[in-house]
C-alpha cells in the first residue's frame, strides 16, 4: 500500500456516505430490467452519472435497446481500468420477501429484486466512480465504466461494446461471488485446464452413469438452439496484477480479506462477461458483493457492497491516477 492509497481510503466514507450508497442501490432496484428490457435502467444510470458530473453515452445494441458507457479522465488513450457490469436481471422468485422492486434494509442486508445479480455490483461501480470524481484526483489515464445489456444471453452487450472499440488494460466485473474471492478462471476452463479437479458436472455424471459415453461439445451446435451468444471459459492466471492489487487494497478499506484467488468452486462454474473481455486481450477478474445464507439470492450485504465500492475507487486511483 502506498501513502496515497491510505490518504484516499480515509476520505472515502465522507466522499460517499453509506446511506448514499444504499440509495444508489435502491434506485437501481426500483427499475425492473429483465433481459431485453434494460433501456429504462440504462437511462437511469446515465442520469445518475450526469448528476455527478460524469459524462456518459448510450450504445444501441438492438433497435431501442440501449446500454451505457462512461469515461472519466483524458479523452484519449487506452483506459487503464474498466469497471464492467450488466443491467439485465432474472425475474424475482415467487418466494421473494416483500415488494421486489422496493429496496428494504434489515441490518447489514439490503433486500430487493436483482440486487444479488448484479445491481449490488452496479451500485459499487457507480459509487466508486462518484468517489473518484468527488476526490478531485487528476486521472492521467482514462477510467472506463460499462453498463451492458444481455449478459444473461451470453454477453450480447459486451460483444457489441467490444466491436464498437471498447478496450482497457484491465477490467473488474463485480459479479456476486463475494469480496472474499477474486476469480480469474471460470466455466469449462475447469474441465479442460484442470481435468484433475473433482466436482465438475462431467465428473458427477460419470460417477452416476459409469456405462454412459459423455461427450463435451463447445461451442454448441447452433441447431440445438440452446442459450444465446457463446460464452467461452475465462482462463487467466491467479497472480495477474489486477488480482494482486485488489487483494492488497481490500483490507485497507474494510475488515474483509481475499480468501480465494483464481478458481473458486462452485462460482467458477458460471459463465460471465469476462469470457469476452479476456478474449479481447483485457486482463480481468470477478470481484463483487454477495448476500449471506439464508436467502442469499434475495439480498446483498451492505458491508460487502461498501467494501467493493471502496476497493474499486482505490484501484481506479492507483491505476488511472
GROMACS .gro file of C-alpha atoms in nm:
model
  321
    1UNK     CA    1   0.000   0.000   0.000
    2UNK     CA    2   0.123   0.349  -0.083
    3UNK     CA    3   0.072   0.663   0.122
    4UNK     CA    4  -0.170   0.791  -0.142
    5UNK     CA    5  -0.382   0.474  -0.102
    6UNK     CA    6  -0.410   0.533   0.271
    7UNK     CA    7  -0.494   0.903   0.239
    8UNK     CA    8  -0.771   0.840  -0.014
    9UNK     CA    9  -0.904   0.543   0.186
   10UNK     CA   10  -0.957   0.772   0.485
   11UNK     CA   11  -1.161   1.013   0.273
   12UNK     CA   12  -1.394   0.760   0.110
   13UNK     CA   13  -1.666   0.749   0.382
   14UNK     CA   14  -1.704   1.127   0.354
   15UNK     CA   15  -1.696   1.127  -0.026
   16UNK     CA   16  -1.982   0.877  -0.036
   17UNK     CA   17  -2.165   0.809   0.292
   18UNK     CA   18  -2.317   0.466   0.343
   19UNK     CA   19  -2.672   0.598   0.313
   20UNK     CA   20  -2.597   0.741  -0.030
   21UNK     CA   21  -2.451   0.411  -0.149
   22UNK     CA   22  -2.765   0.234  -0.028
   23UNK     CA   23  -2.977   0.489  -0.214
   24UNK     CA   24  -2.780   0.421  -0.533
   25UNK     CA   25  -2.863   0.053  -0.497
   26UNK     CA   26  -3.226   0.126  -0.413
   27UNK     CA   27  -3.262   0.340  -0.725
   28UNK     CA   28  -3.135   0.055  -0.941
   29UNK     CA   29  -3.370  -0.189  -0.768
   30UNK     CA   30  -3.675   0.028  -0.838
   31UNK     CA   31  -3.645  -0.026  -1.215
   32UNK     CA   32  -3.724  -0.376  -1.345
   33UNK     CA   33  -3.464  -0.461  -1.609
   34UNK     CA   34  -3.539  -0.808  -1.735
   35UNK     CA   35  -3.331  -0.931  -2.027
   36UNK     CA   36  -3.437  -0.735  -2.335
   37UNK     CA   37  -3.594  -0.461  -2.121
   38UNK     CA   38  -3.285  -0.282  -1.991
   39UNK     CA   39  -3.325   0.058  -2.162
   40UNK     CA   40  -3.504   0.236  -1.877
   41UNK     CA   41  -3.227   0.134  -1.638
   42UNK     CA   42  -2.965   0.248  -1.891
   43UNK     CA   43  -3.126   0.594  -1.882
   44UNK     CA   44  -3.134   0.589  -1.503
   45UNK     CA   45  -2.763   0.504  -1.486
   46UNK     CA   46  -2.680   0.780  -1.733
   47UNK     CA   47  -2.884   1.034  -1.535
   48UNK     CA   48  -2.714   0.927  -1.211
   49UNK     CA   49  -2.373   0.976  -1.370
   50UNK     CA   50  -2.473   1.315  -1.513
   51UNK     CA   51  -2.584   1.438  -1.169
   52UNK     CA   52  -2.233   1.358  -1.051
   53UNK     CA   53  -2.057   1.535  -1.340
   54UNK     CA   54  -1.957   1.212  -1.515
   55UNK     CA   55  -2.002   1.210  -1.891
   56UNK     CA   56  -2.162   0.904  -2.047
   57UNK     CA   57  -2.331   0.796  -2.366
   58UNK     CA   58  -2.564   0.527  -2.490
   59UNK     CA   59  -2.491   0.243  -2.729
   60UNK     CA   60  -2.784   0.095  -2.921
   61UNK     CA   61  -2.727  -0.280  -2.916
   62UNK     CA   62  -3.055  -0.352  -3.093
   63UNK     CA   63  -3.328  -0.112  -3.210
   64UNK     CA   64  -3.447   0.066  -2.896
   65UNK     CA   65  -3.226  -0.143  -2.665
   66UNK     CA   66  -2.964   0.080  -2.501
   67UNK     CA   67  -2.665   0.033  -2.276
   68UNK     CA   68  -2.450   0.299  -2.108
   69UNK     CA   69  -2.076   0.365  -2.128
   70UNK     CA   70  -1.889   0.636  -1.934
   71UNK     CA   71  -1.533   0.763  -1.934
   72UNK     CA   72  -1.350   0.963  -1.667
   73UNK     CA   73  -1.015   1.128  -1.719
   74UNK     CA   74  -0.842   1.200  -2.051
   75UNK     CA   75  -1.038   1.176  -2.375
   76UNK     CA   76  -0.752   0.998  -2.546
   77UNK     CA   77  -0.554   0.686  -2.475
   78UNK     CA   78  -0.637   0.331  -2.373
   79UNK     CA   79  -0.823   0.317  -2.041
   80UNK     CA   80  -0.612   0.177  -1.762
   81UNK     CA   81  -0.918   0.024  -1.594
   82UNK     CA   82  -1.268  -0.084  -1.694
   83UNK     CA   83  -1.544  -0.139  -1.436
   84UNK     CA   84  -1.798  -0.356  -1.612
   85UNK     CA   85  -2.143  -0.479  -1.511
   86UNK     CA   86  -2.468  -0.600  -1.665
   87UNK     CA   87  -2.804  -0.427  -1.642
   88UNK     CA   88  -3.023  -0.730  -1.706
   89UNK     CA   89  -3.172  -0.937  -1.427
   90UNK     CA   90  -3.367  -1.256  -1.372
   91UNK     CA   91  -3.735  -1.227  -1.274
   92UNK     CA   92  -3.786  -1.238  -0.896
   93UNK     CA   93  -3.879  -1.574  -0.750
   94UNK     CA   94  -4.222  -1.637  -0.604
   95UNK     CA   95  -4.077  -1.653  -0.254
   96UNK     CA   96  -3.906  -1.314  -0.277
   97UNK     CA   97  -3.969  -1.136   0.056
   98UNK     CA   98  -4.172  -0.816   0.038
   99UNK     CA   99  -4.223  -0.590  -0.262
  100UNK     CA  100  -3.944  -0.698  -0.501
  101UNK     CA  101  -3.876  -0.357  -0.656
  102UNK     CA  102  -3.868  -0.162  -0.330
  103UNK     CA  103  -3.533  -0.198  -0.156
  104UNK     CA  104  -3.561  -0.285   0.213
  105UNK     CA  105  -3.279  -0.266   0.465
  106UNK     CA  106  -3.255  -0.514   0.751
  107UNK     CA  107  -2.931  -0.464   0.940
  108UNK     CA  108  -2.645  -0.540   0.700
  109UNK     CA  109  -2.882  -0.686   0.441
  110UNK     CA  110  -3.040  -0.490   0.158
  111UNK     CA  111  -3.330  -0.680   0.004
  112UNK     CA  112  -3.460  -0.621  -0.348
  113UNK     CA  113  -3.504  -0.797  -0.681
  114UNK     CA  114  -3.185  -0.803  -0.886
  115UNK     CA  115  -2.959  -0.674  -0.608
  116UNK     CA  116  -2.787  -1.010  -0.587
  117UNK     CA  117  -2.721  -1.039  -0.960
  118UNK     CA  118  -2.597  -0.780  -1.006
  119UNK     CA  119  -2.739  -0.444  -0.906
  120UNK     CA  120  -2.534  -0.451  -0.587
  121UNK     CA  121  -2.229  -0.470  -0.813
  122UNK     CA  122  -2.361  -0.189  -1.033
  123UNK     CA  123  -2.406   0.028  -0.723
  124UNK     CA  124  -2.045  -0.046  -0.629
  125UNK     CA  125  -1.929   0.067  -0.976
  126UNK     CA  126  -2.134   0.386  -0.954
  127UNK     CA  127  -2.014   0.451  -0.600
  128UNK     CA  128  -1.651   0.402  -0.694
  129UNK     CA  129  -1.677   0.637  -0.991
  130UNK     CA  130  -1.857   0.902  -0.786
  131UNK     CA  131  -1.591   0.887  -0.514
  132UNK     CA  132  -1.313   0.921  -0.771
  133UNK     CA  133  -1.488   1.222  -0.923
  134UNK     CA  134  -1.553   1.389  -0.587
  135UNK     CA  135  -1.197   1.326  -0.469
  136UNK     CA  136  -1.060   1.570  -0.725
  137UNK     CA  137  -0.780   1.329  -0.814
  138UNK     CA  138  -0.635   1.407  -1.154
  139UNK     CA  139  -0.659   1.096  -1.370
  140UNK     CA  140  -0.367   1.068  -1.608
  141UNK     CA  141  -0.520   0.768  -1.786
  142UNK     CA  142  -0.888   0.705  -1.858
  143UNK     CA  143  -1.124   0.512  -1.631
  144UNK     CA  144  -1.399   0.338  -1.828
  145UNK     CA  145  -1.740   0.226  -1.700
  146UNK     CA  146  -1.968  -0.009  -1.894
  147UNK     CA  147  -2.325  -0.097  -1.801
  148UNK     CA  148  -2.421  -0.354  -2.061
  149UNK     CA  149  -2.730  -0.547  -2.167
  150UNK     CA  150  -2.781  -0.914  -2.229
  151UNK     CA  151  -2.523  -1.084  -2.009
  152UNK     CA  152  -2.788  -1.347  -1.943
  153UNK     CA  153  -2.800  -1.404  -2.320
  154UNK     CA  154  -2.432  -1.490  -2.329
  155UNK     CA  155  -2.295  -1.137  -2.325
  156UNK     CA  156  -2.450  -0.975  -2.633
  157UNK     CA  157  -2.399  -0.627  -2.488
  158UNK     CA  158  -2.035  -0.688  -2.407
  159UNK     CA  159  -1.965  -0.824  -2.753
  160UNK     CA  160  -2.134  -0.518  -2.905
  161UNK     CA  161  -1.922  -0.286  -2.689
  162UNK     CA  162  -1.603  -0.466  -2.788
  163UNK     CA  163  -1.693  -0.445  -3.157
  164UNK     CA  164  -1.750  -0.071  -3.112
  165UNK     CA  165  -1.391  -0.031  -2.988
  166UNK     CA  166  -1.423  -0.068  -2.611
  167UNK     CA  167  -1.092  -0.176  -2.462
  168UNK     CA  168  -0.881  -0.137  -2.148
  169UNK     CA  169  -0.566  -0.272  -1.990
  170UNK     CA  170  -0.763  -0.440  -1.710
  171UNK     CA  171  -1.123  -0.492  -1.605
  172UNK     CA  172  -1.316  -0.585  -1.293
  173UNK     CA  173  -1.664  -0.736  -1.317
  174UNK     CA  174  -1.842  -0.725  -0.976
  175UNK     CA  175  -2.050  -1.041  -1.012
  176UNK     CA  176  -2.195  -1.165  -0.680
  177UNK     CA  177  -1.928  -1.411  -0.572
  178UNK     CA  178  -1.818  -1.215  -0.260
  179UNK     CA  179  -1.537  -0.971  -0.198
  180UNK     CA  180  -1.361  -1.260  -0.030
  181UNK     CA  181  -1.290  -1.404  -0.375
  182UNK     CA  182  -1.107  -1.279  -0.682
  183UNK     CA  183  -1.197  -1.521  -0.960
  184UNK     CA  184  -0.989  -1.545  -1.278
  185UNK     CA  185  -1.091  -1.888  -1.410
  186UNK     CA  186  -1.447  -1.986  -1.497
  187UNK     CA  187  -1.679  -2.232  -1.668
  188UNK     CA  188  -1.536  -2.519  -1.875
  189UNK     CA  189  -1.182  -2.395  -1.823
  190UNK     CA  190  -1.218  -2.624  -1.523
  191UNK     CA  191  -1.295  -2.922  -1.744
  192UNK     CA  192  -1.013  -2.877  -1.992
  193UNK     CA  193  -0.742  -2.692  -1.798
  194UNK     CA  194  -0.797  -2.870  -1.467
  195UNK     CA  195  -0.901  -3.228  -1.551
  196UNK     CA  196  -0.782  -3.345  -1.209
  197UNK     CA  197  -1.017  -3.111  -1.026
  198UNK     CA  198  -1.301  -3.306  -0.865
  199UNK     CA  199  -1.661  -3.196  -0.852
  200UNK     CA  200  -1.730  -3.083  -1.209
  201UNK     CA  201  -2.058  -3.172  -1.375
  202UNK     CA  202  -1.899  -3.432  -1.602
  203UNK     CA  203  -1.726  -3.598  -1.306
  204UNK     CA  204  -2.056  -3.635  -1.124
  205UNK     CA  205  -2.229  -3.764  -1.437
  206UNK     CA  206  -1.959  -4.025  -1.497
  207UNK     CA  207  -1.992  -4.144  -1.139
  208UNK     CA  208  -2.369  -4.174  -1.165
  209UNK     CA  209  -2.369  -4.337  -1.510
  210UNK     CA  210  -2.039  -4.525  -1.548
  211UNK     CA  211  -2.150  -4.709  -1.864
  212UNK     CA  212  -2.257  -4.394  -2.046
  213UNK     CA  213  -2.035  -4.221  -2.304
  214UNK     CA  214  -2.019  -3.849  -2.225
  215UNK     CA  215  -1.902  -3.601  -2.487
  216UNK     CA  216  -1.832  -3.235  -2.407
  217UNK     CA  217  -1.908  -3.008  -2.701
  218UNK     CA  218  -1.809  -2.643  -2.714
  219UNK     CA  219  -1.938  -2.434  -2.875
  220UNK     CA  220  -2.277  -2.599  -2.904
  221UNK     CA  221  -2.421  -2.681  -3.244
  222UNK     CA  222  -2.649  -2.386  -3.338
  223UNK     CA  223  -2.911  -2.638  -3.446
  224UNK     CA  224  -2.966  -2.720  -3.079
  225UNK     CA  225  -3.087  -2.362  -3.022
  226UNK     CA  226  -2.957  -2.359  -2.665
  227UNK     CA  227  -2.873  -2.027  -2.498
  228UNK     CA  228  -2.768  -1.709  -2.676
  229UNK     CA  229  -2.421  -1.583  -2.760
  230UNK     CA  230  -2.146  -1.837  -2.700
  231UNK     CA  231  -1.970  -1.770  -2.368
  232UNK     CA  232  -1.632  -1.946  -2.368
  233UNK     CA  233  -1.431  -2.001  -2.050
  234UNK     CA  234  -1.211  -1.742  -1.886
  235UNK     CA  235  -0.871  -1.884  -1.803
  236UNK     CA  236  -0.633  -1.626  -1.660
  237UNK     CA  237  -0.355  -1.682  -1.405
  238UNK     CA  238  -0.449  -1.606  -1.045
  239UNK     CA  239  -0.141  -1.387  -0.998
  240UNK     CA  240  -0.230  -1.121  -1.256
  241UNK     CA  241  -0.164  -0.769  -1.132
  242UNK     CA  242  -0.528  -0.662  -1.107
  243UNK     CA  243  -0.599  -0.956  -0.875
  244UNK     CA  244  -0.294  -0.872  -0.664
  245UNK     CA  245  -0.399  -0.507  -0.640
  246UNK     CA  246  -0.749  -0.599  -0.520
  247UNK     CA  247  -0.612  -0.837  -0.259
  248UNK     CA  248  -0.381  -0.562  -0.133
  249UNK     CA  249  -0.640  -0.283  -0.130
  250UNK     CA  250  -0.942  -0.462   0.017
  251UNK     CA  251  -0.800  -0.475   0.374
  252UNK     CA  252  -0.714  -0.105   0.352
  253UNK     CA  253  -1.083  -0.011   0.334
  254UNK     CA  254  -1.255  -0.296   0.520
  255UNK     CA  255  -1.226  -0.589   0.759
  256UNK     CA  256  -1.254  -0.832   0.466
  257UNK     CA  257  -0.965  -1.029   0.320
  258UNK     CA  258  -0.938  -1.211  -0.013
  259UNK     CA  259  -0.950  -1.579   0.082
  260UNK     CA  260  -0.964  -1.740  -0.265
  261UNK     CA  261  -0.798  -1.635  -0.589
  262UNK     CA  262  -0.815  -1.799  -0.931
  263UNK     CA  263  -1.059  -2.091  -0.911
  264UNK     CA  264  -1.338  -2.080  -0.652
  265UNK     CA  265  -1.598  -2.354  -0.677
  266UNK     CA  266  -1.889  -2.360  -0.731
  267UNK     CA  267  -1.868  -1.998  -0.850
  268UNK     CA  268  -1.606  -2.070  -1.117
  269UNK     CA  269  -1.856  -2.298  -1.288
  270UNK     CA  270  -2.057  -1.999  -1.415
  271UNK     CA  271  -2.005  -1.811  -1.742
  272UNK     CA  272  -1.998  -1.431  -1.741
  273UNK     CA  273  -1.877  -1.129  -1.937
  274UNK     CA  274  -1.510  -1.193  -1.855
  275UNK     CA  275  -1.539  -1.462  -2.124
  276UNK     CA  276  -1.545  -1.192  -2.391
  277UNK     CA  277  -1.325  -0.936  -2.216
  278UNK     CA  278  -1.042  -1.185  -2.170
  279UNK     CA  279  -1.055  -1.291  -2.535
  280UNK     CA  280  -1.026  -0.926  -2.633
  281UNK     CA  281  -0.690  -0.916  -2.453
  282UNK     CA  282  -0.818  -0.742  -2.138
  283UNK     CA  283  -0.678  -0.870  -1.809
  284UNK     CA  284  -0.990  -0.926  -1.600
  285UNK     CA  285  -1.137  -1.083  -1.290
  286UNK     CA  286  -1.457  -1.120  -1.089
  287UNK     CA  287  -1.485  -0.936  -0.756
  288UNK     CA  288  -1.826  -0.834  -0.628
  289UNK     CA  289  -2.065  -0.811  -0.333
  290UNK     CA  290  -2.278  -1.105  -0.226
  291UNK     CA  291  -2.552  -1.187   0.023
  292UNK     CA  292  -2.540  -1.441   0.301
  293UNK     CA  293  -2.738  -1.754   0.381
  294UNK     CA  294  -3.031  -1.794   0.417
  295UNK     CA  295  -3.191  -1.621   0.121
  296UNK     CA  296  -2.862  -1.533  -0.046
  297UNK     CA  297  -3.020  -1.450  -0.382
  298UNK     CA  298  -3.275  -1.213  -0.228
  299UNK     CA  299  -3.032  -0.953  -0.093
  300UNK     CA  300  -2.682  -0.811  -0.091
  301UNK     CA  301  -2.469  -0.741   0.216
  302UNK     CA  302  -2.422  -0.366   0.252
  303UNK     CA  303  -2.081  -0.422   0.410
  304UNK     CA  304  -1.965  -0.615   0.101
  305UNK     CA  305  -2.113  -0.357  -0.135
  306UNK     CA  306  -1.930  -0.083   0.057
  307UNK     CA  307  -1.603  -0.276   0.060
  308UNK     CA  308  -1.632  -0.342  -0.313
  309UNK     CA  309  -1.705   0.023  -0.398
  310UNK     CA  310  -1.418   0.148  -0.184
  311UNK     CA  311  -1.172  -0.107  -0.323
  312UNK     CA  312  -1.267  -0.021  -0.680
  313UNK     CA  313  -1.223   0.351  -0.606
  314UNK     CA  314  -0.871   0.289  -0.473
  315UNK     CA  315  -0.796   0.059  -0.765
  316UNK     CA  316  -0.907   0.328  -1.011
  317UNK     CA  317  -0.696   0.593  -0.838
  318UNK     CA  318  -0.392   0.363  -0.835
  319UNK     CA  319  -0.419   0.257  -1.199
  320UNK     CA  320  -0.551   0.575  -1.359
  321UNK     CA  321  -0.413   0.849  -1.133
   0.00000   0.00000   0.00000
